[in-house]
Coordinates of C-alpha atoms in Angstrom, one line a residue:
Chain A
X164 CA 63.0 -105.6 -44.2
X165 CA 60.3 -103.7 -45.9
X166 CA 61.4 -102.5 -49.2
X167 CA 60.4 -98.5 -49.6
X168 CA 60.1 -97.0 -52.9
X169 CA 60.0 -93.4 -53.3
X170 CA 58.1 -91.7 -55.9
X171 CA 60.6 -89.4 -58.4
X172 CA 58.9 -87.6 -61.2
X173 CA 60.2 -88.7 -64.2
X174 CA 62.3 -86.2 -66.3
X175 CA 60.4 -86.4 -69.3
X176 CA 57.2 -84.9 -67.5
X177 CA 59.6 -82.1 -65.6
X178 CA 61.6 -80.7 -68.4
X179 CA 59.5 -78.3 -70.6
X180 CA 60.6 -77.4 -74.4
X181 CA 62.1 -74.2 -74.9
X182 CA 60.0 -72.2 -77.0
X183 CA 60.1 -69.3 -78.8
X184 CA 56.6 -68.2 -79.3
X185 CA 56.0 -69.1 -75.5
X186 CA 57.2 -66.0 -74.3
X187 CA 55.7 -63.3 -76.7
X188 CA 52.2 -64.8 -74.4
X189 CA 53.3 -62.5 -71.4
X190 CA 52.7 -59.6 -73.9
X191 CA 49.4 -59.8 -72.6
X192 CA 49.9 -58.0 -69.2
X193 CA 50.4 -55.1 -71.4
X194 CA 46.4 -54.6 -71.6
X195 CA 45.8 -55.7 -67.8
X196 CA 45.4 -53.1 -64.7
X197 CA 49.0 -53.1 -63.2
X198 CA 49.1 -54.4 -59.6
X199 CA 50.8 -51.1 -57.9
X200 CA 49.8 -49.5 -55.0
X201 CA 50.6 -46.0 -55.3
X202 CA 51.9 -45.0 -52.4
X203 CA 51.5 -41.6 -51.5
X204 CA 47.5 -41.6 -53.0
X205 CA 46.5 -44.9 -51.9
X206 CA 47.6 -46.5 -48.8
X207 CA 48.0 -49.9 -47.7
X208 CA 46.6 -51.1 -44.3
X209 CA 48.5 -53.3 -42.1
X210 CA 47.2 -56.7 -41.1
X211 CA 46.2 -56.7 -37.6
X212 CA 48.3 -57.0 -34.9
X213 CA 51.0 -56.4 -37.4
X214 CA 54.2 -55.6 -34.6
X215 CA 54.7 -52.0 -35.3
X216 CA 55.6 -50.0 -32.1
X217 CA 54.9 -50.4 -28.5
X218 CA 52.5 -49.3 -25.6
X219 CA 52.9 -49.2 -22.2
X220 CA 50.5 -49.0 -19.5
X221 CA 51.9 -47.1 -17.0
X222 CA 49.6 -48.3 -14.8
X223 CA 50.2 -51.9 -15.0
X224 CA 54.1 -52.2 -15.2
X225 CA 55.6 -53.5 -12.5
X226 CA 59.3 -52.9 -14.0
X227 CA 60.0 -56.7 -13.7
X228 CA 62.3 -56.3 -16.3
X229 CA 61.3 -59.6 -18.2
X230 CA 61.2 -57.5 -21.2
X231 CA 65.0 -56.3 -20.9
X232 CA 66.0 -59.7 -20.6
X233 CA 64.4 -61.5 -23.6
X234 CA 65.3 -58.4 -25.5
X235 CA 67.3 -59.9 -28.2
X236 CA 68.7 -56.4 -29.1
X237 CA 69.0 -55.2 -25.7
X238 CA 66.8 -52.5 -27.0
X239 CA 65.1 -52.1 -23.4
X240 CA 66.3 -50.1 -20.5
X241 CA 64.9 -49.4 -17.6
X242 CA 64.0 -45.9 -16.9
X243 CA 63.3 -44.5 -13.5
X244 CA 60.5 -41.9 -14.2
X245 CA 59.1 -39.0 -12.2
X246 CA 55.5 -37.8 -13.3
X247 CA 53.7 -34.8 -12.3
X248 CA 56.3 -34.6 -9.1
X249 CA 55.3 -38.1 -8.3
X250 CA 58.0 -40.7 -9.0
X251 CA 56.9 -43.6 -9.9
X252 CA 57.9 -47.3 -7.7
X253 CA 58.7 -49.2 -10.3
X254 CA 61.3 -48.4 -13.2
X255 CA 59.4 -48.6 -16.7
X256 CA 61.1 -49.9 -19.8
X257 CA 62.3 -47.9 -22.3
X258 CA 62.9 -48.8 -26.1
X259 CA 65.8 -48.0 -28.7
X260 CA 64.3 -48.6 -31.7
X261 CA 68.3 -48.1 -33.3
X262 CA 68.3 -51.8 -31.9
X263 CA 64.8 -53.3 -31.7
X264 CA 64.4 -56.1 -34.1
X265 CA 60.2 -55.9 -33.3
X266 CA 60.2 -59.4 -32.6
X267 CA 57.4 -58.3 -29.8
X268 CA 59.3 -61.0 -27.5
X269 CA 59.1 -58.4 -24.7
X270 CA 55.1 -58.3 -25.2
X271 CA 54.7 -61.9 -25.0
X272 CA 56.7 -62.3 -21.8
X273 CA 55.3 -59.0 -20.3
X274 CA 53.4 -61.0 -17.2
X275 CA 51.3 -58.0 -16.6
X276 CA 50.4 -57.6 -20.0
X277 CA 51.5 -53.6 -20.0
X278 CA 53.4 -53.7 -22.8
X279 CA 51.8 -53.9 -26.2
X280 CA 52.3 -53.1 -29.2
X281 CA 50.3 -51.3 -32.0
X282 CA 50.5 -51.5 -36.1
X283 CA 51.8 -48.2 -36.4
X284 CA 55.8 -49.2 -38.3
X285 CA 56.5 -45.7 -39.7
X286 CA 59.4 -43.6 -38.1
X287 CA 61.7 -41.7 -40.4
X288 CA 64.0 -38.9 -39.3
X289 CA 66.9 -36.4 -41.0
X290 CA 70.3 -36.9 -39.7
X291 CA 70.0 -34.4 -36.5
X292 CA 70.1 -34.8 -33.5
X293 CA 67.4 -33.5 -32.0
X294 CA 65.4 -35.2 -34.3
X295 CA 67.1 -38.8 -33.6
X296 CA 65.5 -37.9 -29.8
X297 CA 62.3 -39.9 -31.2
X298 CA 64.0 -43.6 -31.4
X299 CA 64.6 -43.7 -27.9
X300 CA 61.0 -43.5 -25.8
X301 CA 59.5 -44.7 -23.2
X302 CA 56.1 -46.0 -24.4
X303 CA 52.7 -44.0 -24.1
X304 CA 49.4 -45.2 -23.4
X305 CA 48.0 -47.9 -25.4
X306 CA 44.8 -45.8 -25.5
X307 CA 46.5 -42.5 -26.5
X308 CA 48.7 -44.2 -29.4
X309 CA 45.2 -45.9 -30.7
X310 CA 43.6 -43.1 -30.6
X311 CA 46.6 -41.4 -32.7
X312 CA 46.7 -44.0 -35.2
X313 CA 42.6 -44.3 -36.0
X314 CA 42.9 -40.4 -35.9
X315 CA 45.4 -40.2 -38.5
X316 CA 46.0 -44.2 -40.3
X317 CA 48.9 -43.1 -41.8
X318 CA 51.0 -45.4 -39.2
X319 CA 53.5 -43.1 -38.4
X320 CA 55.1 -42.9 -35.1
X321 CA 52.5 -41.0 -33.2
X322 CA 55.2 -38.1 -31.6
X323 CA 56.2 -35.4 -33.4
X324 CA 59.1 -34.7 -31.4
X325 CA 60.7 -35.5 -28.3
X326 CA 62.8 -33.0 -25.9
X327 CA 64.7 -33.7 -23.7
X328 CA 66.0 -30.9 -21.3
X329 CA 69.3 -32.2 -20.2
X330 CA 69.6 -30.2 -16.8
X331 CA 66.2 -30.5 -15.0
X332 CA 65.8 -34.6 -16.9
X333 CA 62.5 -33.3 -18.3
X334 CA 61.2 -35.5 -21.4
X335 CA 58.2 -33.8 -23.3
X336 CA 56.5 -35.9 -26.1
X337 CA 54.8 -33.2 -28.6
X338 CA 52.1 -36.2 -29.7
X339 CA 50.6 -35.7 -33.4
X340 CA 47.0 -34.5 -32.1
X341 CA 48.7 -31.8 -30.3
X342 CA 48.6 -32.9 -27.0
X343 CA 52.1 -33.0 -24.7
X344 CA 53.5 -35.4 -22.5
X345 CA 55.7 -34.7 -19.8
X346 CA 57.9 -36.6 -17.4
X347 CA 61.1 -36.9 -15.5
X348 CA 64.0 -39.3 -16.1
X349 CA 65.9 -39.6 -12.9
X350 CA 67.8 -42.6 -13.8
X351 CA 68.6 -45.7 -16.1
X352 CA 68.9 -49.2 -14.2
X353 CA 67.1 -52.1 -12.1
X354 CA 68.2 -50.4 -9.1
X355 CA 66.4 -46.8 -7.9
X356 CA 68.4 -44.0 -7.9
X357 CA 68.9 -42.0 -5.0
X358 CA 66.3 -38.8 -6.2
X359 CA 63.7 -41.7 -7.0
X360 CA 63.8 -43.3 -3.1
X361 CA 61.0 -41.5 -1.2
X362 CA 62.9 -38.6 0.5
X363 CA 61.0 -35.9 1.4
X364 CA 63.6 -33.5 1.6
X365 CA 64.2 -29.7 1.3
X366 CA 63.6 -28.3 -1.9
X367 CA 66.7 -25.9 -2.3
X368 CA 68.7 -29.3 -1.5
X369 CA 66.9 -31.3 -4.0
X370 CA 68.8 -30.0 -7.0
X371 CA 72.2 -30.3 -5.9
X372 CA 71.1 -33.7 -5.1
X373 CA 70.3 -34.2 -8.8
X374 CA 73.6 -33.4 -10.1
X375 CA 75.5 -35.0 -7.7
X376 CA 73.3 -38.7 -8.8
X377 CA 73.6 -38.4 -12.5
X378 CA 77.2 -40.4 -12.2
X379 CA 76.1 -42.6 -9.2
X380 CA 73.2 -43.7 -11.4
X381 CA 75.4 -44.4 -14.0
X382 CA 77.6 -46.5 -11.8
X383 CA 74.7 -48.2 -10.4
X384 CA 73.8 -49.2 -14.2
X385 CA 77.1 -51.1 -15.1
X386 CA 76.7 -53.6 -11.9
X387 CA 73.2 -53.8 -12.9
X388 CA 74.0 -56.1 -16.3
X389 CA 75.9 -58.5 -14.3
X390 CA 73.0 -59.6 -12.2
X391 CA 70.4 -59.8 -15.4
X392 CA 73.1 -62.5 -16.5
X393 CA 73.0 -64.5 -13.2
X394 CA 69.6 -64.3 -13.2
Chain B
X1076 CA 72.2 -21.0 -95.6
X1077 CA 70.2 -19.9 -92.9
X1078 CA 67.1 -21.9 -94.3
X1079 CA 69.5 -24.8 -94.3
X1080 CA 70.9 -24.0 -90.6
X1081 CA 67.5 -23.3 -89.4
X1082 CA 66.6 -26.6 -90.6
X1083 CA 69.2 -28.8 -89.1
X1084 CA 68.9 -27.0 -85.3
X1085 CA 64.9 -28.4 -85.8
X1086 CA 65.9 -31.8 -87.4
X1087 CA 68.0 -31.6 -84.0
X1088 CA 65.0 -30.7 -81.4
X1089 CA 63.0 -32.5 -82.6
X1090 CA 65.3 -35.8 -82.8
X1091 CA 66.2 -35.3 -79.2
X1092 CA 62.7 -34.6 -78.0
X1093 CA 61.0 -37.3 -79.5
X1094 CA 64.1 -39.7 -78.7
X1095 CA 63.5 -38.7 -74.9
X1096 CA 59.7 -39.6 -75.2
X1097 CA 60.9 -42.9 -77.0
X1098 CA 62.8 -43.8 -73.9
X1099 CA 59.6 -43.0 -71.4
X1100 CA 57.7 -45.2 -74.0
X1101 CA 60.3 -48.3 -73.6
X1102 CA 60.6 -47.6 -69.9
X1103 CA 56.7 -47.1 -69.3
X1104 CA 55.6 -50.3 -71.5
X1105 CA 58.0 -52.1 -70.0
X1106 CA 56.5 -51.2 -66.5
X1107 CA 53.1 -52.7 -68.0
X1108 CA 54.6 -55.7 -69.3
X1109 CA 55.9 -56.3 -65.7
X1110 CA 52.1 -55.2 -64.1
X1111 CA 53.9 -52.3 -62.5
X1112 CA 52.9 -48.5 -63.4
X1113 CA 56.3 -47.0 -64.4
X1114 CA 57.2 -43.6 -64.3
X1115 CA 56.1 -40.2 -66.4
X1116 CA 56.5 -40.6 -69.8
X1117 CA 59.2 -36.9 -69.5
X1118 CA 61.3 -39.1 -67.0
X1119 CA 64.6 -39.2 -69.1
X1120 CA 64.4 -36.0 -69.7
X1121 CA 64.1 -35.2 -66.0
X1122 CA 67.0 -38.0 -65.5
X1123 CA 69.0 -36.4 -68.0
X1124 CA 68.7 -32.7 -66.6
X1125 CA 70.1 -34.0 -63.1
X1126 CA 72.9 -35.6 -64.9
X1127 CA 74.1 -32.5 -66.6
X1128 CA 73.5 -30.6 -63.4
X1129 CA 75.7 -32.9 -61.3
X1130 CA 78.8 -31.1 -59.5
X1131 CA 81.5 -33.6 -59.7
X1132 CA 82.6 -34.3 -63.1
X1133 CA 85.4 -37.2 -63.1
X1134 CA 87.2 -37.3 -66.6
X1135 CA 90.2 -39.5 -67.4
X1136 CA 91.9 -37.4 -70.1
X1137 CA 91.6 -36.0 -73.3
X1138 CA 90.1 -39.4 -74.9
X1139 CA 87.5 -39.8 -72.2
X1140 CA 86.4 -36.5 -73.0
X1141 CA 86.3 -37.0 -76.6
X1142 CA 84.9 -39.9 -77.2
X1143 CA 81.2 -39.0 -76.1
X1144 CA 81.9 -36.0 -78.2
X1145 CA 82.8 -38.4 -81.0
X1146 CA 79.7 -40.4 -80.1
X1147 CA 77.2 -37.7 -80.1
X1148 CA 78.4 -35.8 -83.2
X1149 CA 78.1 -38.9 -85.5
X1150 CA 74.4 -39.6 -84.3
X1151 CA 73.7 -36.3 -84.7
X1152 CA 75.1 -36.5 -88.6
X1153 CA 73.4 -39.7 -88.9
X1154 CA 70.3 -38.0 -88.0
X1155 CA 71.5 -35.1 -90.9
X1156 CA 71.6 -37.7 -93.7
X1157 CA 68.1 -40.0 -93.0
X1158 CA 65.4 -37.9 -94.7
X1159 CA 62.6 -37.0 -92.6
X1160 CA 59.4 -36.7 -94.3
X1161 CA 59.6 -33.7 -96.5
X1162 CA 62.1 -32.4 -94.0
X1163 CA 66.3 -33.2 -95.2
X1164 CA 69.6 -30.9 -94.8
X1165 CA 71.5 -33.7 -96.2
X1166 CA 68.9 -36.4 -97.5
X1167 CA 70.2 -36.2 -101.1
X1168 CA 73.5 -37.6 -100.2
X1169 CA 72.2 -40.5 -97.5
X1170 CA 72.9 -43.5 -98.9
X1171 CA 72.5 -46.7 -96.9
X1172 CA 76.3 -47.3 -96.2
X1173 CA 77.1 -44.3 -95.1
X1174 CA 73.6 -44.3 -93.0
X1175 CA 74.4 -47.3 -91.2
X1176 CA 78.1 -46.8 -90.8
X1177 CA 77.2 -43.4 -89.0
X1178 CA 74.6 -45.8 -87.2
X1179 CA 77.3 -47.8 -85.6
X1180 CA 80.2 -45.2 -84.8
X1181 CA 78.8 -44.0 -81.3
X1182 CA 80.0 -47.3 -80.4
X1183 CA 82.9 -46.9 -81.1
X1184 CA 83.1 -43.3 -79.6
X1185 CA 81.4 -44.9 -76.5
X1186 CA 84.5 -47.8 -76.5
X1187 CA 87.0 -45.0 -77.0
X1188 CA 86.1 -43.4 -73.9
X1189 CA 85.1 -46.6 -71.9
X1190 CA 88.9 -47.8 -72.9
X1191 CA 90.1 -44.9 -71.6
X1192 CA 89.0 -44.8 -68.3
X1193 CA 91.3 -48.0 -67.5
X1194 CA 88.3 -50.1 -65.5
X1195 CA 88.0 -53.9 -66.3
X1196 CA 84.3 -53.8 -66.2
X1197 CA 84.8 -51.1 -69.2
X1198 CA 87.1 -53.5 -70.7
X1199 CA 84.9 -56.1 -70.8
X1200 CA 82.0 -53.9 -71.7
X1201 CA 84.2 -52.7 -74.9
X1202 CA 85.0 -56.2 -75.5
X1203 CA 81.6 -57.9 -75.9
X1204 CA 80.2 -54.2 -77.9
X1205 CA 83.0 -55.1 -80.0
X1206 CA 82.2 -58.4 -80.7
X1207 CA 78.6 -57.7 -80.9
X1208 CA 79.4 -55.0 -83.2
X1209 CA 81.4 -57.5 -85.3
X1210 CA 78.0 -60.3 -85.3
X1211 CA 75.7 -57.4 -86.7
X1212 CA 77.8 -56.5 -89.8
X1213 CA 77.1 -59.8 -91.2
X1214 CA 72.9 -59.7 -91.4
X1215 CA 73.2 -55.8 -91.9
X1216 CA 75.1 -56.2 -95.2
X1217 CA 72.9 -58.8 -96.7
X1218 CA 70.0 -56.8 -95.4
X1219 CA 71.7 -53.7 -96.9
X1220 CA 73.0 -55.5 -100.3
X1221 CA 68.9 -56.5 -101.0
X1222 CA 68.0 -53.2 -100.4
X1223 CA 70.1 -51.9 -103.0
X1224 CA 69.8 -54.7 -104.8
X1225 CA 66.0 -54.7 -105.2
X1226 CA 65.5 -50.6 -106.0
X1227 CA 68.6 -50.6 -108.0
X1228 CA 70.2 -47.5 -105.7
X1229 CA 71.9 -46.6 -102.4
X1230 CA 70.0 -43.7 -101.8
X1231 CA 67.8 -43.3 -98.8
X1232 CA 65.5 -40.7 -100.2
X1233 CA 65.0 -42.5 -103.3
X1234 CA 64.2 -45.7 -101.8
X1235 CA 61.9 -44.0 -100.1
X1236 CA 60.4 -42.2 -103.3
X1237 CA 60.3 -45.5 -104.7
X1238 CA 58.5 -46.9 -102.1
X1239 CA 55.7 -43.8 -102.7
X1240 CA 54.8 -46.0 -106.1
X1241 CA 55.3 -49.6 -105.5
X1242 CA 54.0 -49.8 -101.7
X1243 CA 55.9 -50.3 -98.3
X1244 CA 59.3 -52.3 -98.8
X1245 CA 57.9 -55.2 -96.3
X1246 CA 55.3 -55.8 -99.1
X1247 CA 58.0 -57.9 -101.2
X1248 CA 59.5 -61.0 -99.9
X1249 CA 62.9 -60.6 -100.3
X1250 CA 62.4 -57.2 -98.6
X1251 CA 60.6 -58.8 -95.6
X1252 CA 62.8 -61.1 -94.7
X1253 CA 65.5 -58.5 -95.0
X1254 CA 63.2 -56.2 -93.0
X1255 CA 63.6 -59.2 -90.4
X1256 CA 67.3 -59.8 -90.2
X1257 CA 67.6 -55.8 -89.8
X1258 CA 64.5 -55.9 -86.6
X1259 CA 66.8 -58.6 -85.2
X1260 CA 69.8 -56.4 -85.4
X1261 CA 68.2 -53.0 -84.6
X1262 CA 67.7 -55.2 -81.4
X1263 CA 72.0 -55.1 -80.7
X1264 CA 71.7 -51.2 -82.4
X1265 CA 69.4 -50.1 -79.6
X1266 CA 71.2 -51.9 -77.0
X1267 CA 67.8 -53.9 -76.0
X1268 CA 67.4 -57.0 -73.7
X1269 CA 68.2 -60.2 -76.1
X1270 CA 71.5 -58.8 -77.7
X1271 CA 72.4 -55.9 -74.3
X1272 CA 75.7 -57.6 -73.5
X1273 CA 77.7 -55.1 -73.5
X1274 CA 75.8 -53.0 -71.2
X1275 CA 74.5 -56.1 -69.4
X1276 CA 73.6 -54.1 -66.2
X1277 CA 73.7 -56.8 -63.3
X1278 CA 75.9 -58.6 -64.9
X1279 CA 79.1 -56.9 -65.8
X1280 CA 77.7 -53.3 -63.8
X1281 CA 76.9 -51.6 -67.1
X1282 CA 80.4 -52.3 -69.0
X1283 CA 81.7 -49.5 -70.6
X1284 CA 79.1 -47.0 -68.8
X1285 CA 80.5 -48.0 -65.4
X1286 CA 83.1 -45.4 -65.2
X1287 CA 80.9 -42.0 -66.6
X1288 CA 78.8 -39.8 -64.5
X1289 CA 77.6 -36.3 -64.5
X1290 CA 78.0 -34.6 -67.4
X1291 CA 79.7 -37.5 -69.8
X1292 CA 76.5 -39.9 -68.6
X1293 CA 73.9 -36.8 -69.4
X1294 CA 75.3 -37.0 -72.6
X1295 CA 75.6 -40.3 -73.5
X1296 CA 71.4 -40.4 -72.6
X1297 CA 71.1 -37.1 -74.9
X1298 CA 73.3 -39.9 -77.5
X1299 CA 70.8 -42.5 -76.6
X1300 CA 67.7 -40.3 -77.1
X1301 CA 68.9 -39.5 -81.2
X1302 CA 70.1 -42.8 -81.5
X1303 CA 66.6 -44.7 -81.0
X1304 CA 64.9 -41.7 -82.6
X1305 CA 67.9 -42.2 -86.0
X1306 CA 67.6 -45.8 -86.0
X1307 CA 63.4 -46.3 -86.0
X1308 CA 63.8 -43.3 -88.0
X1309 CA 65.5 -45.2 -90.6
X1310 CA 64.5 -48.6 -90.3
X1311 CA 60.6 -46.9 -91.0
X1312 CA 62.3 -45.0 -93.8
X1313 CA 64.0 -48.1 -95.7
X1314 CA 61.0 -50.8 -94.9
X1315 CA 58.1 -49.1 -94.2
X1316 CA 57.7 -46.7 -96.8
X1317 CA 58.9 -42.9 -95.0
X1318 CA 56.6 -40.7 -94.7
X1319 CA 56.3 -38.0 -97.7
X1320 CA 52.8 -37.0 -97.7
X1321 CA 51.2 -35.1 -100.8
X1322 CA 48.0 -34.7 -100.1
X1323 CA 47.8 -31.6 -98.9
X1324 CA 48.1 -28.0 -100.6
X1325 CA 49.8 -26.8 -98.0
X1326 CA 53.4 -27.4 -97.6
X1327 CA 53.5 -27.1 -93.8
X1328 CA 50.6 -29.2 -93.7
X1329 CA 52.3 -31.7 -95.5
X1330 CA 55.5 -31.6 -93.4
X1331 CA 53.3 -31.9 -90.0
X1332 CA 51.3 -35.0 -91.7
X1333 CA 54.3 -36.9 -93.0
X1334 CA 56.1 -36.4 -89.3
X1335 CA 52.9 -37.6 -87.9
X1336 CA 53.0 -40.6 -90.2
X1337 CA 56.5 -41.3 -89.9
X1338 CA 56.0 -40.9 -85.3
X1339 CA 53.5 -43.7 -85.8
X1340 CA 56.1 -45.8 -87.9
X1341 CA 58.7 -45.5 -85.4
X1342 CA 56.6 -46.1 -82.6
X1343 CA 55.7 -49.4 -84.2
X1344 CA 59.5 -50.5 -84.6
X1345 CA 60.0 -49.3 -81.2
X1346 CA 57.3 -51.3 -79.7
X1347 CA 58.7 -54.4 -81.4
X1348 CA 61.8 -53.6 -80.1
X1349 CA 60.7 -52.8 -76.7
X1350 CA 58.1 -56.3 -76.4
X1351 CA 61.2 -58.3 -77.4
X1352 CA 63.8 -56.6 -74.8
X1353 CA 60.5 -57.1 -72.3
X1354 CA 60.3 -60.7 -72.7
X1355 CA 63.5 -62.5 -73.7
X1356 CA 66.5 -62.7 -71.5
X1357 CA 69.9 -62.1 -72.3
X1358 CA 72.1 -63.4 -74.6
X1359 CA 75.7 -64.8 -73.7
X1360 CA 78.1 -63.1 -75.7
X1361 CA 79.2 -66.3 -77.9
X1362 CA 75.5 -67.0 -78.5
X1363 CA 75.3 -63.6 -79.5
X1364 CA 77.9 -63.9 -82.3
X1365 CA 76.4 -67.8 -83.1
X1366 CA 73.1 -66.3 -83.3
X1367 CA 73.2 -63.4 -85.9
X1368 CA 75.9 -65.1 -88.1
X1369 CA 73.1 -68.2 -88.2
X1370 CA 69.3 -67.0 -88.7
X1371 CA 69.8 -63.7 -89.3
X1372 CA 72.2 -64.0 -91.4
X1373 CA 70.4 -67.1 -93.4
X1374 CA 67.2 -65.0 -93.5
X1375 CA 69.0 -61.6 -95.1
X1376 CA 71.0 -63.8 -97.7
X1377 CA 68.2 -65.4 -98.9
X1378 CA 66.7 -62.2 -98.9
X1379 CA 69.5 -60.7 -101.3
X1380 CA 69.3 -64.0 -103.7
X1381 CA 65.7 -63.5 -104.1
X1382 CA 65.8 -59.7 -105.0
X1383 CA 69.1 -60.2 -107.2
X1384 CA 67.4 -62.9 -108.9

């Protein structure tokens, strides 16, 4: 049997002597520039890829729904989504940042790579409602949120506001450069709802149809947690 | 009489004024010790304003109520009797005891209404002032006794005069070392980081300040503000010569020079204060008591032998 020693300081060379003219040495940083940033005159630049808020290329997402399920939070939904009169195949994810922990697990499992994220980390709100509206999105553009930030570098959450018009499901994102973003919600859930299957029906119809899905898309959504589970 | 009254409502601006700037200085040098930037040197004064202008008041009875009153009146008589430059209402009759009992009674007015307001932390708060009331008498009567002892009189003002011939009181040895023991304990007076038990915020949740708010806590800073501006007033008065300028012909002149002098005094004795509170950590409350009835205590005697002798 090998004998191990293992090396211990000795006390003697840990220990220091209290002192009381030690102390009176720190008087010094009274001369010396203090190390402050001051905030709302100087700012501080994120590192990059610092994991601020997501992107989404709407082009690219295949509404997989990896994201949802590594979501520690269960921040991610999916969201069925209707733009410019065209709805979309694929349901897109959208984020609650009342429950995302930015961990950014969603981006790395994203197998299309649509989801990203940018440095932008600033979002604060008042207590109203409407105003609460902005920490549930689905993401924009990668190129339209960098084109916010270098436009602006104060990494603020690049919409202003976001309404949501409860009876015709219209979502409009004012953007900080002015610029808005419409688009539908039709439902929440892995499974399409019944306005976003290809129907090309009569137009008076179509909003009765509406009304009529908003609890059958709801209904749809609790079976849909189930299946994530077995999966 | 209206001279006189005149004179005490500027004694009284100007105490609280420049004790509000004192408290920026402490809080902005301590930001620099600390490498940070600290805030605008009018902050108390800001701090204090919101106090007063708080809507809930919480009061606990008549003793609660009185005993910041208590507090506030005897700093602002202490402030009455320490002559100020050329400036005095009642500088004729300050002697040292009554200047440094007057010194110490907001404490008490502070423990009266901390007592009152039946929390623990108060309790305890009271409890350790006490006690750190009780360690401070001990140097501050030897420092007090060579004082008299040395000039032969009680009396602020003519200590001071006294000083005018025979150079700052710090000059003499037995004066110095007094002059130490009393830095030491103007350390517990002002309530500064070595010797802040009772207020030990973090520790026992400010102590007997835990319970006030609003208008009682806006008063207690307006206290604190004539307090530090009373005690470097009179620890530059007794030690480091006052300031009574007489050089030149104009009286106003005068007063305005030997307030200038006097400002730089007590910025001095604050600094000390101030580096000391920066850098040394706090005191347990039996180390306290140990600590002043030891070096202090051995300093200021010695200091009273040598100027009886």
């Amino acid at each position: 049997m090998e004998e191990i020693t293992f090396r211990i300081a000795p006390e003697s060379k840990v220990r220091k002597k209290p002192s009381f003219l030690k102390p009176w040495m720190s008087i010094k940083y009274l001369f010396k520039k203090p190390v402050t940033i001051k905030i709302p005159y100087e700012s501080l630049e994120p590192a990059k890829d610092y994991r601020g808020f997501h992107t989404l290329n709407w082009k690219t997402c295949i509404g997989c729904n990896m994201c949802g399920q590594i979501c520690p939070a269960r921040a991610i939904e999916m969201t069925w989504i209707e733009v410019d009169g065209k709805v979309e195949k694929r349901p897109h994810p959208k984020v609650d940042y009342g429950r995302c922990t930015f961990c950014q697990f969603c981006v790395d499992v994203c197998p299309t790579n649509a989801l990203g994220f940018a440095e932008s980390y600033m979002l604060t709100t008042e207590w109203k409602d409407e105003e609460l509206q902005l920490f549930d999105w689905v993401p924009i553009p990668p190129e339209t949120f960098r084109e916010i930030q270098e436009s602006r570098r104060d990494w603020r959450f690049p919409v202003e506001r976001i309404k949501f018009n409860k009876e015709t499901k219209e979502v409009t994102y004012y953007l900080k450069n002015g610029e808005e973003f419409k688009f539908k919600i039709l439902g929440y859930g892995l499974k399409p709802p019944a306005a976003a299957k290809p129907k090309p029906a009569a137009k008076p119809a179509a909003k009765s149809v509406e009304k009529k899905e908003e609890p059958k898309a709801e209904k749809k959504e609790a079976p849909a947690k189930p299946e994530e589970k077995k999966e | 009489m209206i001279e006189t009254a005149l004179k005490a409502l500027f004694i009284l601006l100007y105490a609280t004024f420049v004790g509000f700037m004192f408290m920026g200085i402490i809080r902005i040098v301590t930001a620099r010790i600390h490498r940070r930037v600290g805030p605008p040197i009018y902050q108390p004064i800001l701090d204090t304003i919101k106090l007063l202008s708080k809507k809930s008041n919480i009061t606990h009875g008549l003793i609660y109520d009185f005993g910041i009153l208590y507090a506030v009146g005897a700093t602002v008589l202490a402030v009455m009797f320490i002559p100020l430059g050329n400036v005095g209402v009642l500088r004729a009759y300050g002697d040292l005891i009554l200047i440094t009992f007057l010194l110490e009674i907001p404490m008490l007015g502070i423990m009266f209404a901390a007592m009152s307001s039946g929390n623990p932390w108060a309790g305890i708060g009271a409890q350790r002032a006490l006690l750190t009331l009780l360690a401070i008498q001990v140097p501050l009567g030897f420092a007090i006794v060579a004082l008299a002892e040395y000039y032969g009189t009680f009396s602020t003002y003519q200590i001071v005069m006294a000083q005018q011939t025979m150079g700052w009181s710090i000059a003499h040895l037995p004066l110095l070392l007094a002059a130490i023991a009393y830095d030491l304990v103007l350390q517990a007076m002002f309530g500064k980081e070595p010797f802040d038990i009772m207020i030990a915020p973090g520790e026992i949740s400010l102590g007997p300040m835990v319970e006030f708010g609003g208008k009682h806590m806006g008063l207690l800073n307006i206290q604190h503000a004539i307090a530090l501006f009373a005690e470097t007033l009179f620890f530059s008065n007794i030690f480091l010569g006052g300031g009574v300028v007489t050089a030149f012909a104009s009286p106003i002149l005068n007063t305005i020079a030997s307030l200038g002098v006097l400002l730089v005094k007590q910025v001095a004795v604050l600094l000390v204060a101030t580096f000391m509170a920066a850098i040394f950590p706090r005191f347990t409350i039996d180390q306290a008591a140990k600590f002043y009835w030891k070096w202090p205590t051995i300093i200021a005697a010695l200091g009273a032998i040598l100027a009886s002798l």
